[in-house]
mmCIF file of C-alpha atoms in Angstrom:
data_model
loop_
_atom_site.group_PDB
_atom_site.id
_atom_site.type_symbol
_atom_site.label_atom_id
_atom_site.label_comp_id
_atom_site.label_asym_id
_atom_site.label_seq_id
_atom_site.Cartn_x
_atom_site.Cartn_y
_atom_site.Cartn_z
ATOM 1 C CA UNK A 1 -49.433 114.626 53.167
ATOM 2 C CA UNK A 2 -49.496 115.967 56.715
ATOM 3 C CA UNK A 3 -49.028 113.080 59.141
ATOM 4 C CA UNK A 4 -51.788 114.402 61.390
ATOM 5 C CA UNK A 5 -54.314 114.184 58.547
ATOM 6 C CA UNK A 6 -53.316 110.712 57.316
ATOM 7 C CA UNK A 7 -56.165 108.223 57.579
ATOM 8 C CA UNK A 8 -56.005 105.623 60.351
ATOM 9 C CA UNK A 9 -56.102 102.104 58.990
ATOM 10 C CA UNK A 10 -57.948 99.541 61.035
ATOM 11 C CA UNK A 11 -55.935 96.396 61.692
ATOM 12 C CA UNK A 12 -57.197 92.989 60.655
ATOM 13 C CA UNK A 13 -58.191 90.839 63.606
ATOM 14 C CA UNK A 14 -55.581 88.268 62.647
ATOM 15 C CA UNK A 15 -52.871 90.965 62.733
ATOM 16 C CA UNK A 16 -53.853 91.862 66.282
ATOM 17 C CA UNK A 17 -53.864 88.213 67.344
ATOM 18 C CA UNK A 18 -50.453 87.760 65.692
ATOM 19 C CA UNK A 19 -49.046 90.762 67.563
ATOM 20 C CA UNK A 20 -50.278 89.457 70.927
ATOM 21 C CA UNK A 21 -48.993 85.933 70.396
ATOM 22 C CA UNK A 22 -45.647 87.234 69.148
ATOM 23 C CA UNK A 23 -45.373 89.345 72.304
ATOM 24 C CA UNK A 24 -45.995 86.248 74.453
ATOM 25 C CA UNK A 25 -43.044 84.556 72.720
ATOM 26 C CA UNK A 26 -40.803 87.633 72.908
ATOM 27 C CA UNK A 27 -41.418 88.115 76.638
ATOM 28 C CA UNK A 28 -40.839 84.445 77.435
ATOM 29 C CA UNK A 29 -44.396 83.738 78.503
ATOM 30 C CA UNK A 30 -44.254 81.063 75.814
ATOM 31 C CA UNK A 31 -40.856 79.388 75.564
ATOM 32 C CA UNK A 32 -39.179 77.203 72.942
ATOM 33 C CA UNK A 33 -40.788 73.765 72.971
ATOM 34 C CA UNK A 34 -44.035 74.963 74.596
ATOM 35 C CA UNK A 35 -47.370 74.129 73.010
ATOM 36 C CA UNK A 36 -49.287 77.139 71.806
ATOM 37 C CA UNK A 37 -52.757 77.588 73.351
ATOM 38 C CA UNK A 38 -55.495 75.711 71.495
ATOM 39 C CA UNK A 39 -57.569 77.448 68.841
ATOM 40 C CA UNK A 40 -60.642 77.288 71.091
ATOM 41 C CA UNK A 41 -58.769 78.803 74.007
ATOM 42 C CA UNK A 42 -57.479 81.655 71.860
ATOM 43 C CA UNK A 43 -60.904 82.258 70.331
ATOM 44 C CA UNK A 44 -62.379 82.629 73.824
ATOM 45 C CA UNK A 45 -59.467 84.707 75.121
ATOM 46 C CA UNK A 46 -59.515 87.235 72.287
ATOM 47 C CA UNK A 47 -63.161 87.059 71.249
ATOM 48 C CA UNK A 48 -62.367 86.322 67.606
ATOM 49 C CA UNK A 49 -63.267 83.570 65.138
ATOM 50 C CA UNK A 50 -61.253 80.565 64.048
ATOM 51 C CA UNK A 51 -60.096 82.144 60.732
ATOM 52 C CA UNK A 52 -58.339 84.992 62.577
ATOM 53 C CA UNK A 53 -56.560 82.519 64.855
ATOM 54 C CA UNK A 54 -55.454 80.330 61.958
ATOM 55 C CA UNK A 55 -54.201 83.296 59.926
ATOM 56 C CA UNK A 56 -52.206 84.500 62.928
ATOM 57 C CA UNK A 57 -50.712 81.036 63.462
ATOM 58 C CA UNK A 58 -49.751 80.785 59.796
ATOM 59 C CA UNK A 59 -48.079 84.188 60.046
ATOM 60 C CA UNK A 60 -46.108 83.044 63.111
ATOM 61 C CA UNK A 61 -45.065 79.903 61.255
ATOM 62 C CA UNK A 62 -44.003 82.005 58.264
ATOM 63 C CA UNK A 63 -41.725 84.015 60.572
ATOM 64 C CA UNK A 64 -40.151 80.818 61.887
ATOM 65 C CA UNK A 65 -41.573 81.318 65.379
ATOM 66 C CA UNK A 66 -43.861 78.269 65.578
ATOM 67 C CA UNK A 67 -44.178 74.897 63.918
ATOM 68 C CA UNK A 68 -47.612 73.697 62.825
ATOM 69 C CA UNK A 69 -48.255 69.949 62.580
ATOM 70 C CA UNK A 70 -51.458 68.351 61.335
ATOM 71 C CA UNK A 71 -53.648 67.201 64.222
ATOM 72 C CA UNK A 72 -51.348 68.644 66.911
ATOM 73 C CA UNK A 73 -50.971 71.958 68.671
ATOM 74 C CA UNK A 74 -48.498 74.392 67.208
ATOM 75 C CA UNK A 75 -45.176 74.468 69.062
ATOM 76 C CA UNK A 76 -42.895 77.401 69.777
ATOM 77 C CA UNK A 77 -39.637 76.915 67.889
ATOM 78 C CA UNK A 78 -36.167 77.485 69.275
ATOM 79 C CA UNK A 79 -34.656 80.364 67.319
ATOM 80 C CA UNK A 80 -31.244 79.484 65.920
ATOM 81 C CA UNK A 81 -28.937 80.985 63.335
ATOM 82 C CA UNK A 82 -29.956 78.159 61.001
ATOM 83 C CA UNK A 83 -33.694 78.791 61.435
ATOM 84 C CA UNK A 84 -33.200 82.506 60.774
ATOM 85 C CA UNK A 85 -31.183 81.894 57.608
ATOM 86 C CA UNK A 86 -33.808 79.377 56.480
ATOM 87 C CA UNK A 87 -36.365 82.191 56.300
ATOM 88 C CA UNK A 88 -34.552 83.714 53.316
ATOM 89 C CA UNK A 89 -33.856 80.377 51.623
ATOM 90 C CA UNK A 90 -36.636 80.473 49.030
ATOM 91 C CA UNK A 91 -36.230 84.155 48.057
ATOM 92 C CA UNK A 92 -32.470 83.596 47.726
ATOM 93 C CA UNK A 93 -32.944 80.589 45.455
ATOM 94 C CA UNK A 94 -35.424 82.491 43.288
ATOM 95 C CA UNK A 95 -33.034 85.414 42.984
ATOM 96 C CA UNK A 96 -30.134 83.136 42.035
ATOM 97 C CA UNK A 97 -32.133 81.088 39.539
ATOM 98 C CA UNK A 98 -32.986 84.121 37.446
ATOM 99 C CA UNK A 99 -29.734 86.026 37.334
ATOM 100 C CA UNK A 100 -26.209 85.109 36.286
ATOM 101 C CA UNK A 101 -25.010 88.293 38.012
ATOM 102 C CA UNK A 102 -26.459 87.052 41.305
ATOM 103 C CA UNK A 103 -24.641 83.761 40.849
ATOM 104 C CA UNK A 104 -21.340 85.556 40.328
ATOM 105 C CA UNK A 105 -21.970 87.657 43.410
ATOM 106 C CA UNK A 106 -22.632 84.483 45.412
ATOM 107 C CA UNK A 107 -19.402 82.888 44.181
ATOM 108 C CA UNK A 108 -17.443 85.988 45.208
ATOM 109 C CA UNK A 109 -19.186 86.124 48.581
ATOM 110 C CA UNK A 110 -18.399 82.475 49.189
ATOM 111 C CA UNK A 111 -14.690 83.006 48.480
ATOM 112 C CA UNK A 112 -14.612 86.049 50.772
ATOM 113 C CA UNK A 113 -16.382 84.062 53.506
ATOM 114 C CA UNK A 114 -14.380 80.846 53.206
ATOM 115 C CA UNK A 115 -11.006 82.539 53.245
ATOM 116 C CA UNK A 116 -11.915 83.768 56.731
ATOM 117 C CA UNK A 117 -13.239 80.366 57.767
ATOM 118 C CA UNK A 118 -10.068 78.577 56.719
ATOM 119 C CA UNK A 119 -7.929 80.979 58.744
ATOM 120 C CA UNK A 120 -10.122 80.254 61.778
ATOM 121 C CA UNK A 121 -9.719 76.530 61.164
ATOM 122 C CA UNK A 122 -5.930 76.783 60.902
ATOM 123 C CA UNK A 123 -5.829 78.614 64.233
ATOM 124 C CA UNK A 124 -8.338 76.478 66.150
ATOM 125 C CA UNK A 125 -8.545 72.957 64.701
ATOM 126 C CA UNK A 126 -8.086 70.146 67.203
ATOM 127 C CA UNK A 127 -6.557 66.762 66.270
ATOM 128 C CA UNK A 128 -10.069 65.272 66.368
ATOM 129 C CA UNK A 129 -11.397 67.908 63.955
ATOM 130 C CA UNK A 130 -8.497 67.340 61.572
ATOM 131 C CA UNK A 131 -9.216 63.608 61.741
ATOM 132 C CA UNK A 132 -12.833 64.350 60.836
ATOM 133 C CA UNK A 133 -11.702 66.309 57.761
ATOM 134 C CA UNK A 134 -9.543 63.363 56.691
ATOM 135 C CA UNK A 135 -12.474 60.986 57.167
ATOM 136 C CA UNK A 136 -14.632 63.233 54.982
ATOM 137 C CA UNK A 137 -11.917 63.307 52.323
ATOM 138 C CA UNK A 138 -11.818 59.490 52.374
ATOM 139 C CA UNK A 139 -15.603 59.454 52.055
ATOM 140 C CA UNK A 140 -15.348 61.729 49.037
ATOM 141 C CA UNK A 141 -12.719 59.486 47.434
ATOM 142 C CA UNK A 142 -14.996 56.480 47.911
ATOM 143 C CA UNK A 143 -17.850 58.295 46.179
ATOM 144 C CA UNK A 144 -15.972 58.827 42.913
ATOM 145 C CA UNK A 145 -18.296 57.993 40.045
ATOM 146 C CA UNK A 146 -21.415 58.942 42.013
ATOM 147 C CA UNK A 147 -22.039 62.621 41.256
ATOM 148 C CA UNK A 148 -24.570 63.303 44.003
ATOM 149 C CA UNK A 149 -22.582 61.494 46.695
ATOM 150 C CA UNK A 150 -19.377 63.268 45.647
ATOM 151 C CA UNK A 151 -21.004 66.702 45.827
ATOM 152 C CA UNK A 152 -22.641 65.903 49.175
ATOM 153 C CA UNK A 153 -19.263 64.875 50.584
ATOM 154 C CA UNK A 154 -17.757 68.084 49.218
ATOM 155 C CA UNK A 155 -20.402 70.115 51.044
ATOM 156 C CA UNK A 156 -19.795 68.177 54.264
ATOM 157 C CA UNK A 157 -16.075 68.935 53.997
ATOM 158 C CA UNK A 158 -16.639 72.688 53.732
ATOM 159 C CA UNK A 159 -19.280 72.612 56.470
ATOM 160 C CA UNK A 160 -16.843 70.841 58.787
ATOM 161 C CA UNK A 161 -14.322 73.646 58.218
ATOM 162 C CA UNK A 162 -16.953 76.227 59.193
ATOM 163 C CA UNK A 163 -17.856 74.216 62.315
ATOM 164 C CA UNK A 164 -14.278 74.423 63.580
ATOM 165 C CA UNK A 165 -14.918 78.129 64.227
ATOM 166 C CA UNK A 166 -17.438 77.227 66.939
ATOM 167 C CA UNK A 167 -19.659 80.034 65.674
ATOM 168 C CA UNK A 168 -23.185 78.818 64.745
ATOM 169 C CA UNK A 169 -23.776 81.868 62.542
ATOM 170 C CA UNK A 170 -20.754 80.983 60.418
ATOM 171 C CA UNK A 171 -21.999 77.402 60.155
ATOM 172 C CA UNK A 172 -25.495 78.524 59.129
ATOM 173 C CA UNK A 173 -24.210 80.956 56.489
ATOM 174 C CA UNK A 174 -21.811 78.342 55.098
ATOM 175 C CA UNK A 175 -24.602 75.769 54.851
ATOM 176 C CA UNK A 176 -26.923 78.241 53.168
ATOM 177 C CA UNK A 177 -24.393 79.242 50.512
ATOM 178 C CA UNK A 178 -23.558 75.618 49.736
ATOM 179 C CA UNK A 179 -27.243 74.709 49.573
ATOM 180 C CA UNK A 180 -28.064 77.588 47.217
ATOM 181 C CA UNK A 181 -25.277 76.565 44.870
ATOM 182 C CA UNK A 182 -26.355 72.936 44.875
ATOM 183 C CA UNK A 183 -30.077 73.592 44.436
ATOM 184 C CA UNK A 184 -30.007 76.014 41.538
ATOM 185 C CA UNK A 185 -26.716 75.473 39.815
ATOM 186 C CA UNK A 186 -25.077 72.521 38.145
ATOM 187 C CA UNK A 187 -21.693 71.295 39.384
ATOM 188 C CA UNK A 188 -19.945 70.160 36.200
ATOM 189 C CA UNK A 189 -16.810 68.608 37.714
ATOM 190 C CA UNK A 190 -18.113 65.050 37.349
ATOM 191 C CA UNK A 191 -18.547 65.440 33.616
ATOM 192 C CA UNK A 192 -15.259 67.233 33.071
ATOM 193 C CA UNK A 193 -13.221 64.654 34.952
ATOM 194 C CA UNK A 194 -11.977 67.177 37.475
ATOM 195 C CA UNK A 195 -12.943 65.270 40.615
ATOM 196 C CA UNK A 196 -9.305 64.419 41.270
ATOM 197 C CA UNK A 197 -8.349 68.096 41.283
ATOM 198 C CA UNK A 198 -10.863 68.621 44.076
ATOM 199 C CA UNK A 199 -9.446 65.725 46.091
ATOM 200 C CA UNK A 200 -5.865 66.966 45.747
ATOM 201 C CA UNK A 201 -6.892 70.491 46.759
ATOM 202 C CA UNK A 202 -8.819 69.228 49.773
ATOM 203 C CA UNK A 203 -5.744 67.263 50.847
ATOM 204 C CA UNK A 204 -3.646 70.426 50.551
ATOM 205 C CA UNK A 205 -6.179 72.350 52.644
ATOM 206 C CA UNK A 206 -6.076 69.712 55.375
ATOM 207 C CA UNK A 207 -2.246 69.790 55.469
ATOM 208 C CA UNK A 208 -2.304 73.575 55.865
ATOM 209 C CA UNK A 209 -4.815 73.332 58.738
ATOM 210 C CA UNK A 210 -2.735 70.586 60.357
ATOM 211 C CA UNK A 211 0.347 72.832 60.244
ATOM 212 C CA UNK A 212 -1.624 75.703 61.743
ATOM 213 C CA UNK A 213 -0.446 77.923 58.876
ATOM 214 C CA UNK A 214 -3.291 80.390 58.242
ATOM 215 C CA UNK A 215 -1.600 82.074 55.266
ATOM 216 C CA UNK A 216 -0.904 78.767 53.523
ATOM 217 C CA UNK A 217 -4.437 77.565 54.305
ATOM 218 C CA UNK A 218 -5.999 80.731 52.897
ATOM 219 C CA UNK A 219 -3.982 80.487 49.680
ATOM 220 C CA UNK A 220 -4.946 76.829 49.281
ATOM 221 C CA UNK A 221 -8.633 77.618 49.763
ATOM 222 C CA UNK A 222 -8.596 80.551 47.335
ATOM 223 C CA UNK A 223 -6.863 78.424 44.686
ATOM 224 C CA UNK A 224 -9.469 75.682 45.190
ATOM 225 C CA UNK A 225 -12.487 77.984 45.006
ATOM 226 C CA UNK A 226 -11.196 80.102 42.133
ATOM 227 C CA UNK A 227 -10.669 76.957 40.064
ATOM 228 C CA UNK A 228 -14.041 75.468 40.930
ATOM 229 C CA UNK A 229 -16.098 78.672 40.565
ATOM 230 C CA UNK A 230 -16.209 78.226 36.779
ATOM 231 C CA UNK A 231 -17.830 74.821 37.265
ATOM 232 C CA UNK A 232 -21.036 76.377 38.567
ATOM 233 C CA UNK A 233 -23.489 77.608 35.944
ATOM 234 C CA UNK A 234 -27.185 78.406 35.780
ATOM 235 C CA UNK A 235 -29.245 75.355 34.959
ATOM 236 C CA UNK A 236 -30.687 75.462 31.483
ATOM 237 C CA UNK A 237 -34.361 76.389 31.400
ATOM 238 C CA UNK A 238 -36.679 73.919 29.713
#
C-alpha cells in the first residue's frame, strides 16, 4: 500500500495523555521521587475524563516509570538497571517455564556471563569484599539441611561476586538470571547430597579471587557451573 494513501488512525485519549506525561518525565519536568499531578489536575489540564488519566497512569506504571499506591498520588520512579531488567521478568519466566531449550540457553548464558564476572572479581576484589564472600560461605555452611536457605545463600554468594565489578548492570543481570532459575526450575542438589560439592567449589573460587589469579578463578567457576547445570530441570507440571 502506498504510504500516502494509508488511513490515519486516531489516537486514544489515554495514549495522548501517556505521551505527554512521559515527555514530562523524559525532559526532567517531573523528576524521580516527585508526585505526579492529581487526577483532577490532569483532567482539567488536558480536558479529558478520569478513565483516560487512569489508563495513562497504568501504562506509565507498566513501563516502570511511575509507582501507583492505593490512596496516594503516583510517584515518578528512579530508573535503574534493576528496574529496567524487572520489566522483562514475567515474560522471561513464562518463556523459561515452557521450554527446555530456553532453560539450556539460560544455563549457557549464565556460564558465559559468570566467567567474565569472576575475572573482574579476581582483578578488583578488596580484602573487605573477600571477607564478605567468606562470610557468605559460612552462612551457606550453617544452612545445610535447609534447602531454601542454602539456595538463597548460594544466590547471595554469586550476587556478591557480580557486585565486586562495581557495574550495576552486571549486578542486575546476575540477579535476574539467578531469580529466573530459582523461580521456575528445581535445584536438586539438596536431594542428591551434593551440597558439600558446592561448598568446596565456592571455597576454591574464593581462594582464586584472593590470589588475584583470573585464569584460575575462571576455571574454578566454569567447573562449578558445569557441574551444577545438570541440577536444574523444568518443574513437573501438575
